[in-house]
């Protein structure tokens, strides 16, 4: 009886090991960026996915994906894990990416198919350059901010320039380097945002705790 139980345990353990051995996790690394010199909108979402595109008359099948909510601007690093044993030599694959705003509006996406398993692709250094959806002149959403009883409107442009409407005046701003978030300065005014949070400094007075809504 003991020998029988030992045999069953050995067989069961071998099956478990066999199942574990069937999974071989590997990783693709790289960055997501775009050519336009414009800031990501607050709460942007970046999706990177490996898709099986073998069937031309059917929707692509997602093999693996990673969803990112970046705190900084492009280029945005990604690292997507997948089961190497699930990749078939007879199938075709594409590495795709897209960027959406907080209202799920598509802003950028890949427009060329990149096979991440091609011999000339470095799996730890893949640079995905996305294309603006709707044309390069399509503006980003306008953001309306409130800080207690103070309100203002921020309108990003298609480059590093932006406009801010405050106290019946329009300020022309330019994006400047920032350790985190997006910072704009111009005409004695400074505006900083990260996600929906914002801070405004104008005429030496600072308004903190600002919350924005996109329209």
N, CA, C and O of each residue as an XYZ file, in Angstrom:
860
protein
N       0.835     -1.207      0.000
C       0.000      0.000      0.000
C       0.869      1.255      0.000
O       0.616      2.199     -0.748
N       1.904      1.249      0.857
C       2.788      2.398      0.909
C       3.490      2.598     -0.420
O       3.650      3.726     -0.886
N       3.916      1.475     -1.039
C       4.587      1.589     -2.328
C       3.648      2.165     -3.373
O       4.054      2.957     -4.223
N       2.358      1.748     -3.298
C       1.378      2.258     -4.256
C       1.191      3.769     -4.087
O       1.135      4.508     -5.070
N       1.095      4.220     -2.832
C       0.946      5.656     -2.578
C       2.169      6.421     -3.025
O       2.058      7.517     -3.575
N       3.352      5.839     -2.787
C       4.589      6.487     -3.211
C       4.635      6.618     -4.726
O       5.086      7.633     -5.257
N       4.164      5.585     -5.416
C       4.143      5.623     -6.886
C       3.212      6.727     -7.383
O       3.546      7.474     -8.303
N       2.012      6.815     -6.742
C       1.067      7.849     -7.134
C       1.637      9.238     -6.880
O       1.466     10.139     -7.700
N       2.327      9.419     -5.723
C       2.927     10.701     -5.405
C       3.999     11.075     -6.416
O       4.094     12.221     -6.853
N       4.819     10.062     -6.784
C       5.896     10.311     -7.741
C       5.353     10.711     -9.090
O       5.865     11.634     -9.723
N       4.300     10.010     -9.543
C       3.697     10.328    -10.838
C       3.067     11.717    -10.804
O       3.236     12.512    -11.729
N       2.327     12.002     -9.704
C       1.705     13.314     -9.586
C       2.720     14.432     -9.555
O       2.512     15.471    -10.182
N       3.833     14.241     -8.826
C       4.889     15.246     -8.745
C       5.526     15.467    -10.101
O       5.869     16.593    -10.461
N       5.683     14.384    -10.856
C       6.272     14.495    -12.197
C       5.367     15.283    -13.120
O       5.839     16.047    -13.962
N       4.040     15.094    -12.959
C       3.090     15.839    -13.789
C       3.164     17.326    -13.471
O       3.131     18.164    -14.373
N       3.266     17.652    -12.176
C       3.379     19.047    -11.772
C       4.634     19.673    -12.337
O       4.594     20.788    -12.857
N       5.758     18.962    -12.241
C       7.009     19.467    -12.795
C       6.918     19.648    -14.290
O       7.437     20.617    -14.844
N       6.246     18.695    -14.950
C       6.093     18.797    -16.401
C       5.292     20.032    -16.764
O       5.610     20.724    -17.731
N       4.222     20.316    -15.966
C       3.415     21.503    -16.229
C       4.202     22.777    -16.017
O       4.056     23.732    -16.781
N       5.047     22.807    -14.977
C       5.853     23.992    -14.725
C       6.882     24.211    -15.820
O       7.176     25.343    -16.205
N       7.429     23.093    -16.319
C       8.465     23.194    -17.337
C       7.909     23.710    -18.654
O       8.663     24.173    -19.510
N       6.558     23.631    -18.826
C       5.965     24.057    -20.094
C       5.867     25.572    -20.207
O       5.542     26.090    -21.276
N       6.142     26.285    -19.128
C       6.094     27.740    -19.141
C       7.515     28.297    -19.057
O       8.256     28.016    -18.116
N       7.872     29.089    -20.059
C       9.202     29.706    -20.085
C       9.017     31.202    -20.295
O       8.874     31.672    -21.424
N       9.024     31.934    -19.201
C       8.749     33.360    -19.263
C       9.980     34.128    -19.743
O      11.083     33.955    -19.224
N       9.764     34.978    -20.744
C      10.798     35.877    -21.240
C      10.221     37.289    -21.305
O       9.049     37.497    -20.989
N      11.028     38.247    -21.709
C      10.616     39.644    -21.613
C      11.088     40.448    -22.810
O      12.180     40.233    -23.337
N      10.238     41.382    -23.229
C      10.596     42.376    -24.235
C      10.675     43.727    -23.535
O       9.781     44.095    -22.773
N      11.749     44.458    -23.799
C      11.946     45.764    -23.168
C      12.161     46.843    -24.233
O      12.673     46.570    -25.319
N      11.766     48.048    -23.905
C      11.985     49.148    -24.831
C      11.301     50.406    -24.348
O      11.057     50.573    -23.153
N      10.991     51.297    -25.289
C      10.345     52.565    -24.960
C       9.222     52.862    -25.947
O       9.220     52.385    -27.082
N       8.278     53.656    -25.486
C       7.183     54.161    -26.312
C       7.329     55.676    -26.391
O       7.486     56.343    -25.368
N       7.277     56.218    -27.601
C       7.407     57.663    -27.782
C       6.613     58.100    -29.010
O       5.995     57.275    -29.683
N       6.634     59.399    -29.296
C       6.021     59.937    -30.516
C       6.843     61.136    -30.957
O       7.651     61.659    -30.189
N       6.637     61.574    -32.197
C       7.485     62.620    -32.777
C       7.044     64.026    -32.394
O       7.874     64.936    -32.367
N       5.774     64.231    -32.098
C       5.280     65.567    -31.770
C       5.914     66.063    -30.474
O       6.071     65.305    -29.517
N       6.269     67.317    -30.458
C       6.840     67.929    -29.247
C       5.701     68.489    -28.412
O       5.494     69.701    -28.348
N       4.972     67.594    -27.778
C       3.835     67.976    -26.965
C       3.751     67.044    -25.763
O       4.199     65.899    -25.810
N       3.169     67.558    -24.693
C       3.123     66.803    -23.442
C       1.987     65.788    -23.448
O       0.965     65.975    -24.108
N       2.192     64.709    -22.697
C       1.112     63.766    -22.453
C       0.034     64.451    -21.620
O       0.354     65.245    -20.735
N      -1.229     64.160    -21.887
C      -2.275     64.729    -21.035
C      -2.251     64.058    -19.666
O      -1.768     62.933    -19.542
N      -2.759     64.725    -18.646
C      -2.819     64.104    -17.321
C      -3.600     62.792    -17.359
O      -4.583     62.663    -18.088
N      -3.150     61.822    -16.566
C      -3.785     60.509    -16.441
C      -3.817     59.748    -17.765
O      -4.746     58.981    -18.017
N      -2.815     59.954    -18.603
C      -2.739     59.193    -19.851
C      -2.470     57.716    -19.550
O      -1.828     57.381    -18.554
N      -2.962     56.855    -20.413
C      -2.756     55.410    -20.269
C      -2.028     54.882    -21.500
O      -2.421     55.160    -22.633
N      -0.968     54.123    -21.269
C      -0.170     53.536    -22.341
C      -0.360     52.014    -22.312
O      -0.204     51.378    -21.270
N      -0.693     51.452    -23.455
C      -0.873     49.997    -23.559
C       0.107     49.450    -24.584
O       0.178     49.934    -25.713
N       0.862     48.436    -24.177
C       1.786     47.733    -25.074
C       1.358     46.273    -25.112
O       1.087     45.685    -24.064
N       1.292     45.680    -26.290
C       0.802     44.310    -26.393
C       1.523     43.529    -27.490
O       1.939     44.086    -28.506
N       1.656     42.237    -27.255
C       2.100     41.301    -28.290
C       0.839     40.650    -28.842
O       0.064     40.059    -28.091
N       0.634     40.756    -30.139
C      -0.570     40.209    -30.755
C      -0.222     39.173    -31.814
O       0.762     39.307    -32.540
N      -1.043     38.148    -31.883
C      -0.938     37.138    -32.936
C      -1.787     37.626    -34.106
O      -3.012     37.697    -34.009
N      -1.125     37.960    -35.209
C      -1.815     38.526    -36.373
C      -1.780     37.563    -37.554
O      -1.767     37.984    -38.710
N      -1.764     36.284    -37.258
C      -1.626     35.264    -38.304
C      -2.831     35.216    -39.239
O      -2.681     34.985    -40.439
N      -4.027     35.434    -38.686
C      -5.243     35.311    -39.487
C      -5.656     36.686    -40.004
O      -6.032     37.571    -39.235
N      -5.577     36.843    -41.318
C      -5.891     38.139    -41.926
C      -7.370     38.474    -41.836
O      -7.733     39.651    -41.845
N      -8.243     37.458    -41.749
C      -9.683     37.688    -41.743
C     -10.274     37.614    -40.341
O     -11.488     37.489    -40.178
N      -9.415     37.692    -39.333
C      -9.897     37.618    -37.950
C      -9.178     38.653    -37.097
O      -8.099     39.130    -37.447
N      -9.790     38.983    -35.986
C      -9.181     39.951    -35.078
C      -7.902     39.385    -34.476
O      -7.796     38.182    -34.236
N      -6.937     40.258    -34.236
C      -5.676     39.830    -33.637
C      -5.919     39.283    -32.235
O      -6.782     39.773    -31.506
N      -5.152     38.268    -31.870
C      -5.263     37.671    -30.543
C      -4.145     38.202    -29.656
O      -2.975     38.172    -30.037
N      -4.507     38.687    -28.477
C      -3.519     39.231    -27.554
C      -2.781     38.089    -26.861
O      -3.393     37.247    -26.204
N      -1.461     38.072    -27.017
C      -0.615     37.071    -26.376
C      -0.201     37.537    -24.984
O      -0.219     36.757    -24.032
N       0.167     38.801    -24.869
C       0.553     39.408    -23.589
C       0.414     40.911    -23.728
O       0.518     41.450    -24.829
N       0.181     41.587    -22.616
C       0.075     43.044    -22.668
C       0.505     43.666    -21.342
O       0.524     43.011    -20.300
N       0.844     44.931    -21.416
C       1.199     45.713    -20.231
C       0.512     47.060    -20.338
O       0.563     47.704    -21.386
N      -0.133     47.492    -19.257
C      -0.815     48.788    -19.205
C      -0.056     49.676    -18.228
O       0.183     49.294    -17.083
N       0.316     50.855    -18.690
C       1.121     51.780    -17.896
C       0.381     53.090    -17.690
O      -0.372     53.532    -18.557
N       0.601     53.705    -16.538
C       0.099     55.050    -16.244
C       1.312     55.897    -15.870
O       1.615     56.073    -14.690
N       2.001     56.420    -16.881
C       3.288     57.087    -16.640
C       3.153     58.375    -15.845
O       2.206     59.143    -16.014
N       4.140     58.587    -14.964
C       4.199     59.825    -14.198
C       5.072     60.855    -14.893
O       5.037     62.038    -14.553
N       5.863     60.399    -15.878
C       6.752     61.293    -16.617
C       6.350     61.315    -18.086
O       5.418     60.622    -18.494
N       7.055     62.111    -18.872
C       6.763     62.256    -20.283
C       7.538     61.218    -21.103
O       8.345     60.465    -20.557
N       7.289     61.186    -22.406
C       7.974     60.254    -23.284
C       9.463     60.593    -23.364
O       9.852     61.748    -23.192
N      10.302     59.569    -23.630
C       9.968     58.173    -23.885
C       9.582     57.423    -22.611
O      10.144     57.651    -21.540
N       8.611     56.524    -22.757
C       8.078     55.768    -21.627
C       8.611     54.338    -21.695
O       8.352     53.644    -22.679
N       9.336     53.881    -20.699
C       9.878     52.522    -20.736
C       8.796     51.478    -20.492
O       7.853     51.704    -19.734
N       8.948     50.327    -21.150
C       8.040     49.206    -20.918
C       8.844     47.916    -20.796
O       9.973     47.825    -21.278
N       8.253     46.930    -20.151
C       8.836     45.587    -20.025
C       7.670     44.615    -19.998
O       6.979     44.501    -18.986
N       7.448     43.920    -21.092
C       6.290     43.047    -21.219
C       6.740     41.592    -21.191
O       7.601     41.189    -21.973
N       6.159     40.806    -20.289
C       6.517     39.399    -20.126
C       5.586     38.511    -20.946
O       4.404     38.813    -21.109
N       6.135     37.413    -21.458
C       5.349     36.468    -22.244
C       5.929     35.065    -22.089
O       7.082     34.886    -21.697
N       5.098     34.080    -22.407
C       5.525     32.689    -22.368
C       6.150     32.328    -23.716
O       5.450     32.247    -24.726
N       7.457     32.114    -23.730
C       8.163     31.819    -24.982
C       7.671     30.528    -25.625
O       7.685     30.405    -26.849
N       7.237     29.570    -24.818
C       6.757     28.302    -25.365
C       5.401     28.430    -26.047
O       4.966     27.518    -26.750
N       4.732     29.565    -25.837
C       3.443     29.793    -26.487
C       3.604     30.464    -27.843
O       2.621     30.648    -28.561
N       4.831     30.832    -28.204
C       5.100     31.476    -29.489
C       5.377     30.406    -30.541
O       6.346     29.653    -30.442
N       4.512     30.354    -31.543
C       4.643     29.334    -32.596
C       5.440     29.881    -33.770
O       5.229     31.013    -34.206
N       6.360     29.062    -34.278
C       7.198     29.487    -35.398
C       6.369     29.737    -36.660
O       6.764     30.530    -37.514
N       5.230     29.070    -36.777
C       4.393     29.198    -37.974
C       3.445     30.396    -37.916
O       2.754     30.683    -38.893
N       3.406     31.093    -36.789
C       2.490     32.218    -36.639
C       3.204     33.548    -36.857
O       4.433     33.617    -36.817
N       2.419     34.611    -37.089
C       2.959     35.966    -37.241
C       2.535     36.798    -36.037
O       1.404     36.715    -35.559
N       3.484     37.603    -35.567
C       3.230     38.397    -34.373
C       3.573     39.868    -34.622
O       4.370     40.202    -35.499
N       2.952     40.724    -33.832
C       3.226     42.164    -33.925
C       3.250     42.749    -32.521
O       2.440     42.386    -31.668
N       4.186     43.653    -32.296
C       4.251     44.401    -31.040
C       3.599     45.751    -31.290
O       4.079     46.528    -32.116
N       2.524     46.035    -30.593
C       1.747     47.248    -30.833
C       1.654     48.068    -29.546
O       1.832     47.545    -28.445
N       1.375     49.351    -29.706
C       1.217     50.232    -28.547
C       0.230     51.331    -28.883
O       0.039     51.681    -30.048
N      -0.389     51.867    -27.857
C      -1.309     52.983    -28.019
C      -1.320     53.827    -26.750
O      -0.990     53.354    -25.663
N      -1.704     55.072    -26.916
C      -1.834     55.999    -25.792
C      -3.230     56.593    -25.824
O      -3.674     57.099    -26.855
N      -3.919     56.531    -24.693
C      -5.262     57.090    -24.566
C      -5.303     58.089    -23.414
O      -4.493     58.022    -22.489
N      -6.260     59.018    -23.484
C      -6.413     59.958    -22.390
C      -7.345     59.369    -21.338
O      -7.810     58.238    -21.479
N      -7.615     60.131    -20.292
C      -8.407     59.620    -19.175
C      -9.857     59.326    -19.569
O     -10.555     58.616    -18.846
N     -10.325     59.868    -20.717
C     -11.671     59.593    -21.208
C     -11.688     58.461    -22.224
O     -12.689     58.232    -22.903
N     -10.545     57.742    -22.321
C     -10.383     56.598    -23.225
C     -10.362     57.001    -24.698
O     -10.618     56.171    -25.571
N     -10.062     58.258    -24.978
C      -9.918     58.709    -26.363
C      -8.532     58.335    -26.869
O      -7.528     58.637    -26.223
N      -8.476     57.682    -28.013
C      -7.205     57.262    -28.600
C      -6.457     58.477    -29.139
O      -7.001     59.242    -29.936
N      -5.200     58.656    -28.702
C      -4.393     59.798    -29.110
C      -3.256     59.410    -30.045
O      -3.038     60.063    -31.066
N      -2.527     58.343    -29.699
C      -1.427     57.854    -30.523
C      -1.502     56.333    -30.610
O      -2.027     55.672    -29.713
N      -0.969     55.787    -31.704
C      -0.902     54.331    -31.833
C       0.157     53.967    -32.868
O       0.569     54.808    -33.667
N       0.593     52.717    -32.850
C       1.544     52.237    -33.841
C       0.842     52.116    -35.198
O      -0.314     51.700    -35.272
N       1.551     52.481    -36.264
C       0.971     52.386    -37.602
C       1.738     51.421    -38.497
O       1.400     51.265    -39.670
N       2.767     50.770    -37.957
C       3.514     49.754    -38.706
C       3.633     48.511    -37.843
O       3.742     48.598    -36.620
N       3.610     47.363    -38.484
C       3.697     46.089    -37.766
C       5.154     45.730    -37.522
O       5.933     45.597    -38.466
N       5.518     45.574    -36.265
C       6.868     45.165    -35.890
C       6.823     43.766    -35.302
O       6.152     43.528    -34.298
N       7.535     42.846    -35.927
C       7.630     41.486    -35.396
C       8.723     41.472    -34.330
O       9.903     41.558    -34.669
N       8.359     41.364    -33.045
C       9.373     41.433    -31.993
C      10.279     40.213    -31.937
O      11.294     40.219    -31.241
N       9.914     39.165    -32.669
C      10.703     37.937    -32.648
C      11.558     37.771    -33.909
O      12.150     36.715    -34.132
N      11.615     38.821    -34.726
C      12.461     38.778    -35.918
C      13.935     38.750    -35.510
O      14.307     39.237    -34.442
N      14.757     38.177    -36.370
C      16.173     37.993    -36.045
C      16.907     39.305    -35.856
O      17.871     39.364    -35.093
N      16.474     40.361    -36.534
C      17.181     41.646    -36.453
C      16.643     42.574    -35.366
O      17.051     43.733    -35.297
N      15.743     42.094    -34.521
C      15.173     42.902    -33.444
C      15.858     42.560    -32.123
O      15.945     41.395    -31.735
N      16.344     43.600    -31.441
C      16.949     43.403    -30.125
C      15.836     43.414    -29.069
O      15.215     44.455    -28.850
N      15.577     42.296    -28.423
C      14.428     42.203    -27.510
C      14.528     43.079    -26.274
O      13.525     43.289    -25.591
N      15.712     43.597    -25.968
C      15.867     44.455    -24.785
C      16.049     45.925    -25.158
O      16.388     46.745    -24.305
N      15.823     46.257    -26.431
C      16.007     47.644    -26.874
C      15.099     47.942    -28.064
O      15.568     48.222    -29.167
N      13.799     47.876    -27.818
C      12.808     48.114    -28.867
C      12.223     49.514    -28.691
O      11.716     49.849    -27.620
N      12.292     50.318    -29.727
C      11.770     51.686    -29.670
C      10.520     51.794    -30.542
O      10.601     51.726    -31.768
N       9.380     51.962    -29.904
C       8.122     52.099    -30.627
C       7.782     53.585    -30.750
O       7.567     54.266    -29.747
N       7.737     54.075    -31.985
C       7.379     55.474    -32.248
C       5.950     55.496    -32.778
O       5.681     54.983    -33.864
N       5.047     56.081    -32.026
C       3.631     56.057    -32.365
C       3.247     57.229    -33.259
O       3.940     58.244    -33.320
N       2.122     57.061    -33.951
C       1.618     58.092    -34.855
C       0.391     58.758    -34.234
O      -0.475     58.091    -33.669
N       0.334     60.076    -34.349
C      -0.791     60.850    -33.812
C      -2.065     60.478    -34.555
O      -2.079     60.430    -35.785
N      -3.127     60.215    -33.818
C      -4.411     59.858    -34.407
C      -5.181     61.134    -34.721
O      -5.283     62.024    -33.877
N      -5.718     61.222    -35.922
C      -6.500     62.384    -36.305
C      -5.689     63.497    -36.922
O      -6.217     64.580    -37.172
N      -4.396     63.251    -37.177
C      -3.572     64.274    -37.808
C      -2.737     65.037    -36.813
O      -3.116     65.184    -35.652
N      -1.597     65.522    -37.267
C      -0.651     66.180    -36.371
C      -1.164     67.505    -35.825
O      -0.655     67.998    -34.818
N      -2.173     68.091    -36.481
C      -2.669     69.382    -36.018
C      -3.850     69.267    -35.059
O      -4.412     70.280    -34.642
N      -4.229     68.039    -34.708
C      -5.334     67.862    -33.783
C      -4.888     68.247    -32.378
O      -3.930     67.665    -31.868
N      -5.543     69.201    -31.741
C      -5.086     69.641    -30.412
C      -5.467     68.644    -29.333
O      -6.363     67.821    -29.514
N      -4.771     68.733    -28.209
C      -5.139     67.944    -27.052
C      -6.338     68.586    -26.360
O      -6.730     69.707    -26.684
N      -6.906     67.868    -25.415
C      -8.055     68.380    -24.695
C      -7.686     69.602    -23.865
O      -6.560     69.730    -23.384
N      -8.651     70.491    -23.708
C      -8.483     71.651    -22.831
C      -8.848     71.239    -21.411
O      -9.804     70.496    -21.189
N      -8.067     71.736    -20.453
C      -8.276     71.373    -19.057
C      -8.752     72.584    -18.259
O      -8.198     73.676    -18.383
N      -9.780     72.381    -17.443
C     -10.328     73.426    -16.589
C      -9.988     73.092    -15.137
O     -10.341     72.024    -14.637
N      -9.300     74.014    -14.470
C      -8.820     73.786    -13.112
C      -9.550     74.675    -12.109
O      -9.974     75.790    -12.412
N      -9.677     74.129    -10.899
C     -10.255     74.893     -9.799
C      -9.365     74.734     -8.569
O      -9.008     73.620     -8.184
N      -9.011     75.868     -7.957
C      -8.261     75.877     -6.703
C      -9.079     76.713     -5.723
O      -9.008     77.942     -5.743
N      -9.854     76.052     -4.867
C     -10.779     76.761     -3.975
C     -11.734     77.613     -4.820
O     -12.550     77.065     -5.561
N     -11.646     78.924     -4.721
C     -12.568     79.796     -5.468
C     -11.945     80.335     -6.757
O     -12.562     81.150     -7.443
N     -10.744     79.896     -7.091
C     -10.045     80.374     -8.286
C     -10.170     79.335     -9.396
O      -9.999     78.141     -9.150
N     -10.466     79.779    -10.609
C     -10.554     78.877    -11.753
C      -9.667     79.405    -12.880
O      -9.454     80.611    -13.006
N      -9.157     78.485    -13.691
C      -8.400     78.868    -14.885
C      -8.448     77.717    -15.874
O      -8.809     76.595    -15.517
N      -8.083     77.999    -17.117
C      -8.136     77.015    -18.190
C      -6.754     76.880    -18.825
O      -6.085     77.873    -19.112
N      -6.343     75.630    -19.036
C      -5.042     75.341    -19.643
C      -5.264     74.620    -20.965
O      -5.968     73.611    -21.022
N      -4.652     75.149    -22.041
C      -4.822     74.572    -23.375
C      -3.464     74.217    -23.958
O      -2.768     75.104    -24.452
N      -3.060     72.940    -23.917
C      -1.777     72.542    -24.508
C      -1.826     72.636    -26.023
O      -2.879     72.454    -26.634
N      -0.674     72.924    -26.627
C      -0.591     73.004    -28.081
C      -0.016     71.736    -28.662
O       0.127     70.737    -27.957
N       0.318     71.763    -29.952
C       0.858     70.587    -30.624
C       2.376     70.547    -30.528
O       3.013     69.668    -31.110
N       2.959     71.494    -29.796
C       4.401     71.493    -29.585
C       4.636     71.803    -28.110
O       3.819     71.422    -27.271
N       5.720     72.476    -27.775
C       6.013     72.785    -26.377
C       5.305     74.043    -25.884
O       5.447     74.417    -24.720
N       4.551     74.694    -26.753
C       3.839     75.910    -26.377
C       2.441     75.579    -25.868
O       1.868     74.547    -26.217
N       1.904     76.467    -25.039
C       0.566     76.290    -24.500
C      -0.005     77.656    -24.139
O       0.711     78.657    -24.118
N      -1.305     77.681    -23.854
C      -1.970     78.904    -23.416
C      -2.690     78.639    -22.104
O      -3.206     77.546    -21.871
N      -2.717     79.641    -21.263
C      -3.449     79.536    -19.996
C      -4.298     80.788    -19.824
O      -3.804     81.910    -19.943
N      -5.592     80.581    -19.541
C      -6.534     81.683    -19.389
C      -6.830     81.857    -17.899
O      -7.365     80.958    -17.251
N      -6.472     83.031    -17.368
C      -6.654     83.291    -15.941
C      -6.961     84.770    -15.710
O      -6.274     85.650    -16.228
N      -7.982     85.017    -14.942
C      -8.344     86.384    -14.553
C      -8.491     87.297    -15.778
O      -7.943     88.399    -15.815
N      -9.241     86.819    -16.776
C      -9.544     87.588    -17.989
C      -8.316     87.928    -18.816
O      -8.319     88.913    -19.554
N      -7.265     87.123    -18.700
C      -6.054     87.343    -19.489
C      -5.550     86.017    -20.042
O      -5.678     84.974    -19.401
N      -4.975     86.071    -21.243
C      -4.382     84.891    -21.861
C      -2.864     84.958    -21.735
O      -2.243     85.938    -22.146
N      -2.276     83.919    -21.168
C      -0.823     83.829    -21.004
C      -0.263     82.819    -22.007
O      -0.787     81.716    -22.156
N       0.811     83.218    -22.691
C       1.517     82.324    -23.605
C       2.644     81.642    -22.829
O       3.528     82.307    -22.288
N       2.604     80.318    -22.782
C       3.554     79.556    -21.984
C       4.404     78.639    -22.855
O       4.040     78.315    -23.986
N       5.523     78.236    -22.313
C       6.410     77.284    -22.973
C       6.827     76.235    -21.948
O       7.126     76.550    -20.796
N       6.841     75.002    -22.388
C       7.214     73.918    -21.482
C       8.708     73.988    -21.153
O       9.544     74.223    -22.025
N       9.018     73.777    -19.866
C      10.398     73.801    -19.387
C      10.679     72.485    -18.667
O       9.744     71.789    -18.272
N      11.966     72.131    -18.490
C      12.294     70.863    -17.805
C      11.705     70.804    -16.404
O      11.626     71.811    -15.699
N      11.290     69.588    -16.015
C      10.721     69.371    -14.692
C      11.108     67.985    -14.209
O      11.154     67.040    -14.997
N      11.389     67.858    -12.915
C      11.777     66.565    -12.357
C      10.636     65.562    -12.447
O      10.882     64.364    -12.588
N       9.410     66.022    -12.371
C       8.237     65.168    -12.530
C       7.080     66.028    -13.015
O       7.066     67.242    -12.812
N       6.114     65.388    -13.656
C       4.992     66.138    -14.185
C       5.390     67.036    -15.345
O       6.467     66.879    -15.921
N       4.526     67.967    -15.681
C       4.773     68.911    -16.779
C       4.755     70.332    -16.225
O       3.838     70.699    -15.491
N       5.755     71.128    -16.569
C       5.886     72.499    -16.058
C       5.955     73.475    -17.233
O       6.695     73.257    -18.192
N       5.182     74.540    -17.145
C       5.145     75.574    -18.182
C       5.394     76.935    -17.531
O       4.962     77.185    -16.406
N       6.094     77.806    -18.251
C       6.380     79.145    -17.747
C       6.237     80.171    -18.871
O       6.407     79.855    -20.049
N       5.920     81.410    -18.477
C       5.855     82.489    -19.453
C       5.083     83.678    -18.922
O       4.095     83.514    -18.207
N       5.530     84.873    -19.268
C       4.862     86.121    -18.916
C       4.607     86.236    -17.408
O       3.550     86.701    -16.982
N       5.596     85.804    -16.606
C       5.486     85.919    -15.163
C       4.586     84.897    -14.510
O       4.216     85.043    -13.345
N       4.231     83.860    -15.254
C       3.333     82.829    -14.727
C       4.000     81.462    -14.828
O       4.726     81.188    -15.783
N       3.751     80.605    -13.837
C       4.229     79.231    -13.858
C       3.061     78.293    -13.585
O       2.292     78.502    -12.647
N       2.933     77.259    -14.412
C       1.889     76.253    -14.214
C       2.531     74.875    -14.222
O       3.345     74.565    -15.091
N       2.156     74.043    -13.238
C       2.680     72.684    -13.139
C       1.518     71.719    -12.965
O       0.564     72.016    -12.246
N       1.594     70.554    -13.625
C       0.529     69.560    -13.483
C       1.109     68.157    -13.487
O       2.147     67.885    -14.089
N       0.402     67.279    -12.794
C       0.730     65.854    -12.780
C      -0.558     65.102    -12.515
O      -1.156     65.222    -11.446
N      -0.981     64.318    -13.508
C      -2.302     63.727    -13.396
C      -3.350     64.825    -13.437
O      -3.293     65.711    -14.290
N      -4.293     64.774    -12.531
C      -5.317     65.813    -12.456
C      -4.911     66.954    -11.540
O      -5.609     67.964    -11.460
N      -3.796     66.803    -10.853
C      -3.356     67.818     -9.897
C      -2.577     68.926    -10.590
O      -1.828     68.677    -11.536
N      -2.759     70.142    -10.114
C      -2.058     71.277    -10.703
C      -1.672     72.308     -9.658
O      -2.198     72.319     -8.545
N      -0.736     73.181    -10.042
C      -0.324     74.287     -9.183
C      -0.044     75.485    -10.078
O       0.577     75.352    -11.132
N      -0.502     76.642     -9.656
C      -0.369     77.866    -10.439
C       0.322     78.929     -9.600
O      -0.015     79.130     -8.433
N       1.302     79.614    -10.209
C       1.949     80.747     -9.569
C       1.910     81.918    -10.537
O       2.446     81.841    -11.643
N       1.280     82.992    -10.117
C       1.164     84.160    -10.975
C       1.304     85.411    -10.116
O       0.641     85.556     -9.089
N       2.168     86.298    -10.550
C       2.394     87.531     -9.807
C       2.947     87.296     -8.417
O       2.709     88.096     -7.512
N       3.691     86.195     -8.231
C       4.266     85.888     -6.926
C       3.314     85.185     -5.978
O       3.708     84.841     -4.864
N       2.077     84.961     -6.384
C       1.101     84.272     -5.545
C       0.905     82.851     -6.063
O       0.740     82.633     -7.263
N       0.924     81.895     -5.150
C       0.819     80.489     -5.516
C      -0.549     79.937     -5.141
O      -1.044     80.155     -4.035
N      -1.149     79.218     -6.087
C      -2.424     78.522     -5.860
C      -2.139     77.028     -5.939
O      -1.800     76.510     -7.003
N      -2.278     76.340     -4.813
C      -1.992     74.912     -4.748
C      -3.286     74.114     -4.605
O      -4.362     74.670     -4.389
N      -3.148     72.792     -4.732
C      -4.305     71.926     -4.576
C      -5.327     72.075     -5.683
O      -6.519     71.862     -5.463
N      -4.865     72.445     -6.886
C      -5.786     72.620     -8.017
C      -6.157     71.249     -8.594
O      -5.310     70.360     -8.681
N      -7.402     71.086     -8.980
C      -7.900     69.851     -9.589
C      -8.460     70.168    -10.959
O      -9.242     71.105    -11.116
N      -8.054     69.376    -11.965
C      -8.458     69.639    -13.340
C      -9.461     68.637    -13.880
O      -9.505     67.485    -13.449
N     -10.263     69.093    -14.825
C     -11.204     68.257    -15.573
C     -11.016     68.561    -17.045
O     -10.979     69.722    -17.451
N     -10.896     67.493    -17.854
C     -10.681     67.668    -19.298
C     -12.016     67.809    -20.014
O     -13.006     67.165    -19.667
N     -12.010     68.690    -21.042
C     -13.204     68.869    -21.880
C     -12.809     69.001    -23.333
O     -13.672     69.158    -24.196
